[in-house]
PDB file of C-alpha atoms in Angstrom:
ATOM      1  CA  PHE A   1      12.656 -46.140  25.399  1.00 36.00           C
ATOM      2  CA  TYR A   2      10.378 -48.693  27.016  1.00 39.00           C
ATOM      3  CA  VAL A   3      11.259 -51.476  24.550  1.00 44.00           C
ATOM      4  CA  GLY A   4      14.956 -50.916  25.163  1.00 46.00           C
ATOM      5  CA  ALA A   5      14.421 -50.930  28.907  1.00 44.00           C
ATOM      6  CA  GLU A   6      12.496 -54.188  28.707  1.00 44.00           C
ATOM      7  CA  ILE A   7      15.255 -55.863  26.655  1.00 46.00           C
ATOM      8  CA  ASN A   8      17.877 -54.759  29.164  1.00 51.00           C
ATOM      9  CA  VAL A   9      15.753 -56.153  31.986  1.00 45.00           C
ATOM     10  CA  MET A  10      15.425 -59.494  30.177  1.00 51.00           C
ATOM     11  CA  LEU A  11      19.196 -59.758  29.675  1.00 56.00           C
ATOM     12  CA  PHE A  12      19.836 -58.783  33.273  1.00 54.00           C
ATOM     13  CA  ASN A  13      17.301 -61.332  34.502  1.00 55.00           C
ATOM     14  CA  GLU A  14      18.927 -64.091  32.448  1.00 62.00           C
ATOM     15  CA  PHE A  15      22.351 -63.287  33.890  1.00 63.00           C
ATOM     16  CA  ILE A  16      21.084 -63.132  37.480  1.00 64.00           C
ATOM     17  CA  THR A  17      19.041 -66.309  36.978  1.00 58.00           C
ATOM     18  CA  ASN A  18      22.119 -68.294  35.954  1.00 67.00           C
ATOM     19  CA  LEU A  19      24.126 -66.843  38.836  1.00 67.00           C
ATOM     20  CA  ILE A  20      21.495 -67.647  41.473  1.00 62.00           C
ATOM     21  CA  TYR A  21      20.966 -71.114  39.989  1.00 60.00           C
ATOM     22  CA  ARG A  22      24.657 -71.981  40.269  1.00 69.00           C
ATOM     23  CA  LEU A  23      25.152 -70.498  43.734  1.00 66.00           C
ATOM     24  CA  TYR A  24      22.029 -71.975  45.310  1.00 57.00           C
ATOM     25  CA  ASN A  25      22.198 -75.416  43.779  1.00 63.00           C
ATOM     26  CA  ASN A  26      25.915 -75.794  44.484  1.00 65.00           C
ATOM     27  CA  GLN A  27      25.153 -75.204  48.161  1.00 57.00           C
ATOM     28  CA  THR A  28      22.472 -77.889  48.150  1.00 50.00           C
ATOM     29  CA  ASN A  29      24.541 -80.591  46.457  1.00 56.00           C
ATOM     30  CA  ASP A  30      25.739 -81.901  49.839  1.00 53.00           C
ATOM     31  CA  CYS A  31      22.264 -81.860  51.389  1.00 51.00           C
ATOM     32  CA  ASN A  32      20.268 -84.948  50.584  1.00 52.00           C
ATOM     33  CA  ASN A  33      16.910 -83.444  51.609  1.00 50.00           C
ATOM     34  CA  ALA A  34      17.443 -80.011  50.063  1.00 46.00           C
ATOM     35  CA  LYS A  35      15.207 -79.195  47.097  1.00 51.00           C
ATOM     36  CA  LYS A  36      16.883 -77.625  44.118  1.00 53.00           C
ATOM     37  CA  ILE A  37      15.336 -74.543  42.551  1.00 56.00           C
ATOM     38  CA  SER A  38      14.805 -74.506  38.806  1.00 62.00           C
ATOM     39  CA  LYS A  39      15.808 -71.728  36.430  1.00 55.00           C
ATOM     40  CA  PRO A  40      12.208 -71.036  35.293  1.00 59.00           C
ATOM     41  CA  ILE A  41      11.135 -70.384  38.878  1.00 57.00           C
ATOM     42  CA  ILE A  42      14.056 -68.015  39.500  1.00 54.00           C
ATOM     43  CA  TYR A  43      13.437 -66.191  36.229  1.00 50.00           C
ATOM     44  CA  ARG A  44       9.726 -65.797  36.941  1.00 53.00           C
ATOM     45  CA  MET A  45      10.428 -64.306  40.351  1.00 55.00           C
ATOM     46  CA  LEU A  46      12.889 -61.819  38.874  1.00 56.00           C
ATOM     47  CA  PHE A  47      10.565 -60.945  35.997  1.00 50.00           C
ATOM     48  CA  LEU A  48       7.703 -60.044  38.312  1.00 50.00           C
ATOM     49  CA  GLN A  49       9.965 -57.859  40.411  1.00 52.00           C
ATOM     50  CA  THR A  50      11.648 -55.970  37.563  1.00 48.00           C
ATOM     51  CA  HIS A  51       8.472 -55.748  35.465  1.00 47.00           C
ATOM     52  CA  ASN A  52       6.896 -53.745  38.271  1.00 44.00           C
ATOM     53  CA  CYS A  53       9.866 -51.389  38.190  1.00 44.00           C
ATOM     54  CA  VAL A  54       9.603 -50.844  34.419  1.00 45.00           C
ATOM     55  CA  MET A  55       5.805 -50.474  34.434  1.00 59.00           C
ATOM     56  CA  ASN A  56       5.493 -47.651  36.920  1.00 84.00           C
ATOM     57  CA  LYS A  57       2.025 -46.241  37.476  1.00 92.00           C
ATOM     58  CA  LYS A  58       1.189 -43.083  35.585  1.00 96.00           C
ATOM     59  CA  ARG A  59       0.795 -40.068  37.857  1.00 97.00           C
ATOM     60  CA  ILE A  60      -2.384 -38.068  37.201  1.00 98.00           C
ATOM     61  CA  ALA A  61      -3.103 -34.456  38.075  1.00 98.00           C
ATOM     62  CA  LEU A  62      -6.763 -33.401  38.068  1.00 98.00           C
ATOM     63  CA  LEU A  63      -7.769 -29.797  37.396  1.00 98.00           C
ATOM     64  CA  ALA A  64     -11.207 -28.613  38.516  1.00 98.00           C
ATOM     65  CA  SER A  65     -12.953 -25.294  39.071  1.00 97.00           C
ATOM     66  CA  GLY A  66     -16.207 -26.408  40.685  1.00 95.00           C
ATOM     67  CA  SER A  67     -17.763 -28.931  43.030  1.00 95.00           C
ATOM     68  CA  GLY A  68     -15.485 -31.729  41.857  1.00 96.00           C
ATOM     69  CA  THR A  69     -17.946 -34.583  41.366  1.00 97.00           C
ATOM     70  CA  ASN A  70     -16.097 -35.731  38.251  1.00 97.00           C
ATOM     71  CA  ALA A  71     -12.757 -35.348  40.001  1.00 97.00           C
ATOM     72  CA  GLU A  72     -13.940 -37.473  42.926  1.00 97.00           C
ATOM     73  CA  ASN A  73     -15.301 -40.141  40.587  1.00 98.00           C
ATOM     74  CA  ILE A  74     -11.991 -40.316  38.720  1.00 98.00           C
ATOM     75  CA  ALA A  75      -9.913 -40.376  41.910  1.00 97.00           C
ATOM     76  CA  SER A  76     -12.043 -43.183  43.335  1.00 97.00           C
ATOM     77  CA  TYR A  77     -11.726 -45.183  40.124  1.00 97.00           C
ATOM     78  CA  PHE A  78      -7.932 -45.020  40.260  1.00 97.00           C
ATOM     79  CA  LYS A  79      -7.580 -45.578  44.010  1.00 95.00           C
ATOM     80  CA  ASN A  80      -6.252 -49.117  43.592  1.00 92.00           C
ATOM     81  CA  ASN A  81      -5.675 -49.103  39.850  1.00 95.00           C
ATOM     82  CA  GLU A  82      -2.838 -51.035  38.268  1.00 93.00           C
ATOM     83  CA  TYR A  83      -1.949 -48.440  35.655  1.00 95.00           C
ATOM     84  CA  ALA A  84      -2.401 -44.982  37.156  1.00 97.00           C
ATOM     85  CA  GLU A  85      -3.162 -43.021  40.306  1.00 97.00           C
ATOM     86  CA  VAL A  86      -4.363 -39.508  41.080  1.00 98.00           C
ATOM     87  CA  VAL A  87      -1.586 -37.803  43.023  1.00 97.00           C
ATOM     88  CA  LEU A  88      -2.580 -34.128  42.771  1.00 98.00           C
ATOM     89  CA  ILE A  89      -5.664 -31.953  42.411  1.00 98.00           C
ATOM     90  CA  LEU A  90      -5.360 -28.352  41.240  1.00 98.00           C
ATOM     91  CA  THR A  91      -8.039 -25.687  41.293  1.00 97.00           C
ATOM     92  CA  ASN A  92      -8.224 -21.999  40.461  1.00 97.00           C
ATOM     93  CA  VAL A  93     -11.132 -21.224  42.820  1.00 97.00           C
ATOM     94  CA  THR A  94     -10.523 -20.756  46.545  1.00 96.00           C
ATOM     95  CA  THR A  95     -14.090 -21.795  47.394  1.00 97.00           C
ATOM     96  CA  ALA A  96     -14.344 -24.745  45.006  1.00 97.00           C
ATOM     97  CA  GLY A  97     -16.067 -27.817  46.389  1.00 97.00           C
ATOM     98  CA  VAL A  98     -13.321 -30.008  44.959  1.00 97.00           C
ATOM     99  CA  ILE A  99     -11.038 -28.863  47.803  1.00 97.00           C
ATOM    100  CA  ALA A 100     -13.137 -30.587  50.459  1.00 97.00           C
ATOM    101  CA  ARG A 101     -13.457 -33.669  48.263  1.00 97.00           C
ATOM    102  CA  ALA A 102      -9.671 -33.840  47.900  1.00 97.00           C
ATOM    103  CA  GLN A 103      -9.294 -33.682  51.669  1.00 96.00           C
ATOM    104  CA  ARG A 104     -11.732 -36.574  52.126  1.00 96.00           C
ATOM    105  CA  LEU A 105      -9.847 -38.551  49.488  1.00 96.00           C
ATOM    106  CA  ASP A 106      -6.509 -37.715  51.131  1.00 96.00           C
ATOM    107  CA  ILE A 107      -5.139 -36.309  47.869  1.00 97.00           C
ATOM    108  CA  PRO A 108      -2.958 -33.162  47.915  1.00 97.00           C
ATOM    109  CA  CYS A 109      -4.904 -30.165  46.603  1.00 97.00           C
ATOM    110  CA  LEU A 110      -3.392 -26.822  45.649  1.00 97.00           C
ATOM    111  CA  VAL A 111      -5.193 -23.593  44.830  1.00 97.00           C
ATOM    112  CA  MET A 112      -3.491 -21.774  41.959  1.00 97.00           C
ATOM    113  CA  ASP A 113      -3.421 -17.987  42.086  1.00 96.00           C
ATOM    114  CA  LYS A 114      -4.193 -15.852  39.043  1.00 94.00           C
ATOM    115  CA  MET A 115      -0.515 -15.555  38.161  1.00 94.00           C
ATOM    116  CA  THR A 116      -0.040 -19.331  38.040  1.00 95.00           C
ATOM    117  CA  VAL A 117      -3.240 -19.833  36.025  1.00 95.00           C
ATOM    118  CA  SER A 118      -2.179 -17.309  33.370  1.00 92.00           C
ATOM    119  CA  ASP A 119       1.599 -17.831  33.367  1.00 93.00           C
ATOM    120  CA  GLY A 120       2.330 -21.041  31.510  1.00 94.00           C
ATOM    121  CA  ARG A 121       5.855 -21.336  32.867  1.00 95.00           C
ATOM    122  CA  MET A 122       4.630 -21.205  36.462  1.00 96.00           C
ATOM    123  CA  MET A 123       1.884 -23.763  35.903  1.00 97.00           C
ATOM    124  CA  LEU A 124       4.259 -26.043  34.004  1.00 97.00           C
ATOM    125  CA  GLU A 125       6.803 -25.865  36.819  1.00 96.00           C
ATOM    126  CA  LEU A 126       4.111 -26.681  39.370  1.00 96.00           C
ATOM    127  CA  ILE A 127       2.989 -29.739  37.403  1.00 97.00           C
ATOM    128  CA  GLN A 128       6.528 -30.931  36.763  1.00 96.00           C
ATOM    129  CA  GLN A 129       7.432 -30.599  40.450  1.00 96.00           C
ATOM    130  CA  HIS A 130       4.967 -33.420  41.118  1.00 96.00           C
ATOM    131  CA  ASN A 131       6.285 -35.631  38.281  1.00 96.00           C
ATOM    132  CA  ILE A 132       2.919 -35.671  36.534  1.00 97.00           C
ATOM    133  CA  ASP A 133       2.420 -37.919  33.506  1.00 96.00           C
ATOM    134  CA  LEU A 134      -1.202 -37.111  32.624  1.00 97.00           C
ATOM    135  CA  VAL A 135      -3.210 -33.923  33.130  1.00 98.00           C
ATOM    136  CA  VAL A 136      -6.953 -34.467  33.295  1.00 98.00           C
ATOM    137  CA  LEU A 137      -9.405 -31.563  33.205  1.00 98.00           C
ATOM    138  CA  ALA A 138     -12.555 -32.283  35.191  1.00 97.00           C
ATOM    139  CA  GLY A 139     -14.657 -29.148  35.110  1.00 95.00           C
ATOM    140  CA  TYR A 140     -11.691 -26.796  34.758  1.00 96.00           C
ATOM    141  CA  LEU A 141     -12.961 -23.646  33.058  1.00 93.00           C
ATOM    142  CA  LYS A 142      -9.730 -21.873  32.127  1.00 95.00           C
ATOM    143  CA  LEU A 143      -7.772 -22.159  28.893  1.00 95.00           C
ATOM    144  CA  MET A 144      -4.596 -24.171  29.403  1.00 97.00           C
ATOM    145  CA  PRO A 145      -1.441 -22.094  28.768  1.00 96.00           C
ATOM    146  CA  ALA A 146       0.506 -22.779  25.597  1.00 96.00           C
ATOM    147  CA  GLU A 147       3.656 -23.770  27.511  1.00 96.00           C
ATOM    148  CA  VAL A 148       1.806 -26.536  29.335  1.00 97.00           C
ATOM    149  CA  VAL A 149       0.083 -27.797  26.195  1.00 97.00           C
ATOM    150  CA  SER A 150       3.320 -27.932  24.199  1.00 96.00           C
ATOM    151  CA  ASN A 151       5.114 -29.847  26.957  1.00 96.00           C
ATOM    152  CA  PHE A 152       2.241 -32.299  27.455  1.00 96.00           C
ATOM    153  CA  GLN A 153       1.258 -33.079  23.884  1.00 94.00           C
ATOM    154  CA  HIS A 154      -1.387 -35.824  23.905  1.00 95.00           C
ATOM    155  CA  ARG A 155      -1.109 -35.978  27.698  1.00 96.00           C
ATOM    156  CA  ILE A 156      -3.833 -33.447  28.581  1.00 97.00           C
ATOM    157  CA  ILE A 157      -7.470 -34.401  28.124  1.00 98.00           C
ATOM    158  CA  ASN A 158     -10.818 -32.790  28.785  1.00 98.00           C
ATOM    159  CA  ILE A 159     -14.450 -33.839  28.791  1.00 98.00           C
ATOM    160  CA  HIS A 160     -17.171 -31.690  27.217  1.00 98.00           C
ATOM    161  CA  PRO A 161     -20.931 -32.138  27.849  1.00 98.00           C
ATOM    162  CA  ALA A 162     -21.941 -32.125  24.170  1.00 98.00           C
ATOM    163  CA  LEU A 163     -21.026 -33.743  20.872  1.00 98.00           C
ATOM    164  CA  LEU A 164     -18.209 -31.553  19.606  1.00 98.00           C
ATOM    165  CA  PRO A 165     -17.700 -29.693  17.364  1.00 97.00           C
ATOM    166  CA  LEU A 166     -21.277 -28.669  18.197  1.00 97.00           C
ATOM    167  CA  PHE A 167     -21.916 -26.472  21.244  1.00 98.00           C
ATOM    168  CA  GLY A 168     -18.286 -25.860  22.105  1.00 97.00           C
ATOM    169  CA  GLY A 169     -16.067 -22.839  22.585  1.00 96.00           C
ATOM    170  CA  ARG A 170     -15.609 -20.074  25.118  1.00 94.00           C
ATOM    171  CA  GLY A 171     -18.459 -19.844  27.614  1.00 94.00           C
ATOM    172  CA  MET A 172     -19.953 -23.173  26.593  1.00 96.00           C
ATOM    173  CA  TYR A 173     -19.976 -25.201  29.790  1.00 94.00           C
ATOM    174  CA  GLY A 174     -22.544 -26.680  32.164  1.00 93.00           C
ATOM    175  CA  HIS A 175     -26.099 -25.485  31.743  1.00 95.00           C
ATOM    176  CA  ASN A 176     -25.068 -23.048  29.006  1.00 97.00           C
ATOM    177  CA  VAL A 177     -24.425 -26.056  26.784  1.00 98.00           C
ATOM    178  CA  HIS A 178     -27.671 -27.824  27.647  1.00 98.00           C
ATOM    179  CA  GLU A 179     -29.745 -24.691  27.082  1.00 98.00           C
ATOM    180  CA  ALA A 180     -28.101 -24.282  23.674  1.00 98.00           C
ATOM    181  CA  VAL A 181     -28.895 -27.903  22.845  1.00 98.00           C
ATOM    182  CA  LEU A 182     -32.578 -27.359  23.654  1.00 98.00           C
ATOM    183  CA  GLN A 183     -32.767 -24.118  21.709  1.00 97.00           C
ATOM    184  CA  ALA A 184     -31.183 -25.747  18.663  1.00 98.00           C
ATOM    185  CA  GLY A 185     -33.787 -28.525  18.665  1.00 97.00           C
ATOM    186  CA  VAL A 186     -31.265 -31.277  17.959  1.00 98.00           C
ATOM    187  CA  ALA A 187     -32.276 -34.931  18.303  1.00 98.00           C
ATOM    188  CA  GLU A 188     -29.285 -36.005  20.349  1.00 98.00           C
ATOM    189  CA  THR A 189     -26.498 -34.750  22.556  1.00 98.00           C
ATOM    190  CA  GLY A 190     -23.786 -36.476  24.571  1.00 98.00           C
ATOM    191  CA  ILE A 191     -20.223 -36.237  25.786  1.00 98.00           C
ATOM    192  CA  THR A 192     -16.886 -35.737  24.076  1.00 98.00           C
ATOM    193  CA  ILE A 193     -13.484 -36.621  25.501  1.00 98.00           C
ATOM    194  CA  HIS A 194     -10.696 -34.881  23.643  1.00 98.00           C
ATOM    195  CA  TYR A 195      -7.061 -33.860  23.804  1.00 98.00           C
ATOM    196  CA  VAL A 196      -6.463 -30.277  24.859  1.00 97.00           C
ATOM    197  CA  ASN A 197      -4.865 -27.699  22.583  1.00 96.00           C
ATOM    198  CA  ASN A 198      -4.614 -23.895  22.650  1.00 93.00           C
ATOM    199  CA  ARG A 199      -8.288 -23.332  21.842  1.00 95.00           C
ATOM    200  CA  PHE A 200     -11.430 -24.129  23.810  1.00 96.00           C
ATOM    201  CA  ASP A 201     -12.884 -27.531  22.842  1.00 97.00           C
ATOM    202  CA  GLU A 202     -10.995 -27.858  19.561  1.00 96.00           C
ATOM    203  CA  GLY A 203      -8.529 -30.607  20.421  1.00 96.00           C
ATOM    204  CA  GLU A 204      -8.477 -33.988  18.693  1.00 96.00           C
ATOM    205  CA  ILE A 205     -11.468 -36.104  19.671  1.00 97.00           C
ATOM    206  CA  ILE A 206     -10.724 -39.362  21.494  1.00 97.00           C
ATOM    207  CA  PHE A 207     -14.190 -40.640  22.403  1.00 97.00           C
ATOM    208  CA  GLN A 208     -17.855 -39.679  22.059  1.00 98.00           C
ATOM    209  CA  LYS A 209     -21.053 -41.115  23.493  1.00 98.00           C
ATOM    210  CA  SER A 210     -24.455 -39.897  22.403  1.00 98.00           C
ATOM    211  CA  MET A 211     -27.890 -39.939  23.991  1.00 98.00           C
ATOM    212  CA  PRO A 212     -31.315 -38.798  22.704  1.00 98.00           C
ATOM    213  CA  VAL A 213     -32.848 -35.467  23.600  1.00 98.00           C
ATOM    214  CA  LEU A 214     -36.317 -36.305  24.870  1.00 98.00           C
ATOM    215  CA  PRO A 215     -39.450 -34.220  24.097  1.00 96.00           C
ATOM    216  CA  ASP A 216     -39.917 -33.219  27.749  1.00 97.00           C
ATOM    217  CA  ASP A 217     -36.229 -32.619  28.495  1.00 97.00           C
ATOM    218  CA  THR A 218     -35.041 -29.577  30.412  1.00 98.00           C
ATOM    219  CA  ALA A 219     -31.485 -28.353  30.890  1.00 98.00           C
ATOM    220  CA  GLU A 220     -31.554 -29.987  34.330  1.00 98.00           C
ATOM    221  CA  SER A 221     -32.734 -33.377  33.080  1.00 98.00           C
ATOM    222  CA  ILE A 222     -30.143 -33.358  30.291  1.00 98.00           C
ATOM    223  CA  ALA A 223     -27.437 -32.436  32.799  1.00 98.00           C
ATOM    224  CA  LEU A 224     -28.388 -35.363  35.007  1.00 98.00           C
ATOM    225  CA  ARG A 225     -28.060 -37.893  32.193  1.00 98.00           C
ATOM    226  CA  ILE A 226     -24.893 -36.269  30.871  1.00 98.00           C
ATOM    227  CA  HIS A 227     -23.285 -36.611  34.307  1.00 97.00           C
ATOM    228  CA  ARG A 228     -24.071 -40.323  34.271  1.00 98.00           C
ATOM    229  CA  LEU A 229     -22.304 -40.677  30.931  1.00 98.00           C
ATOM    230  CA  GLU A 230     -19.323 -38.745  32.243  1.00 98.00           C
ATOM    231  CA  TYR A 231     -19.014 -40.886  35.363  1.00 98.00           C
ATOM    232  CA  GLU A 232     -19.310 -44.067  33.316  1.00 98.00           C
ATOM    233  CA  HIS A 233     -16.936 -43.306  30.460  1.00 98.00           C
ATOM    234  CA  TYR A 234     -14.334 -40.742  31.549  1.00 98.00           C
ATOM    235  CA  PRO A 235     -12.299 -42.936  33.959  1.00 98.00           C
ATOM    236  CA  PRO A 236     -11.980 -45.916  31.558  1.00 97.00           C
ATOM    237  CA  VAL A 237     -10.821 -43.630  28.735  1.00 97.00           C
ATOM    238  CA  ILE A 238      -8.199 -42.131  31.059  1.00 97.00           C
ATOM    239  CA  GLU A 239      -7.109 -45.660  31.937  1.00 97.00           C
ATOM    240  CA  GLN A 240      -6.702 -46.539  28.259  1.00 95.00           C
ATOM    241  CA  LEU A 241      -4.575 -43.427  27.842  1.00 94.00           C
ATOM    242  CA  ALA A 242      -2.460 -44.474  30.828  1.00 93.00           C
ATOM    243  CA  LYS A 243      -1.938 -47.850  29.161  1.00 91.00           C
ATOM    244  CA  GLY A 244      -0.692 -46.082  26.056  1.00 86.00           C
ATOM    245  CA  LEU A 245      -3.535 -47.249  23.843  1.00 58.00           C
ATOM    246  CA  PHE A 246      -4.379 -43.807  22.429  1.00 52.00           C
TER     247      PHE A 246
END
């Protein structure tokens, strides 16, 4: 679709360029001091204008269940981004800290009731009402409904605080993951960014970043370093997705 649209724009630009060139330069023929405008300049001006129309920014919806530190980091990253912008934040918790963060960021935030969270048709309708292109989970602890997943294939992503497929699945989030890492005695842990499917943490892996587990690590110290990895790597991966590179 995009390639066809770009070809049509090029043909349209060529036609308009020739038209403007003839009209403008014919008017200046009788004016000795008037500067003529060249076709390349006209075409470049039209290209920049129509290219912006074809390359619309991707519209991102963030889903979060907790304090929203990841959501805020992502929203800030895309505040003046060329490729995407966060236009909606959804949460399933009426007391979630992400609500206040959304207000400070001046981003619309909606609290989904239990019916919307569990009914895929209702959640899908809500997302589609806001013309969302990408759905990004940032600490959202509910399983995404099948209707949403099927309609947003490879357009829903999540971040997990471990190196999947290890330490994933239902109930494996936050400190639960880090405690499991310590109990297992593994040498490293990290983050995984993956597409979302109908099962917890089983979607196709997009990106992983590892870090060592230190001898004196606690769940808290691991969490602190994991958060740093999340803040560093999640927004750029989302941006690459918005560019269509995954």
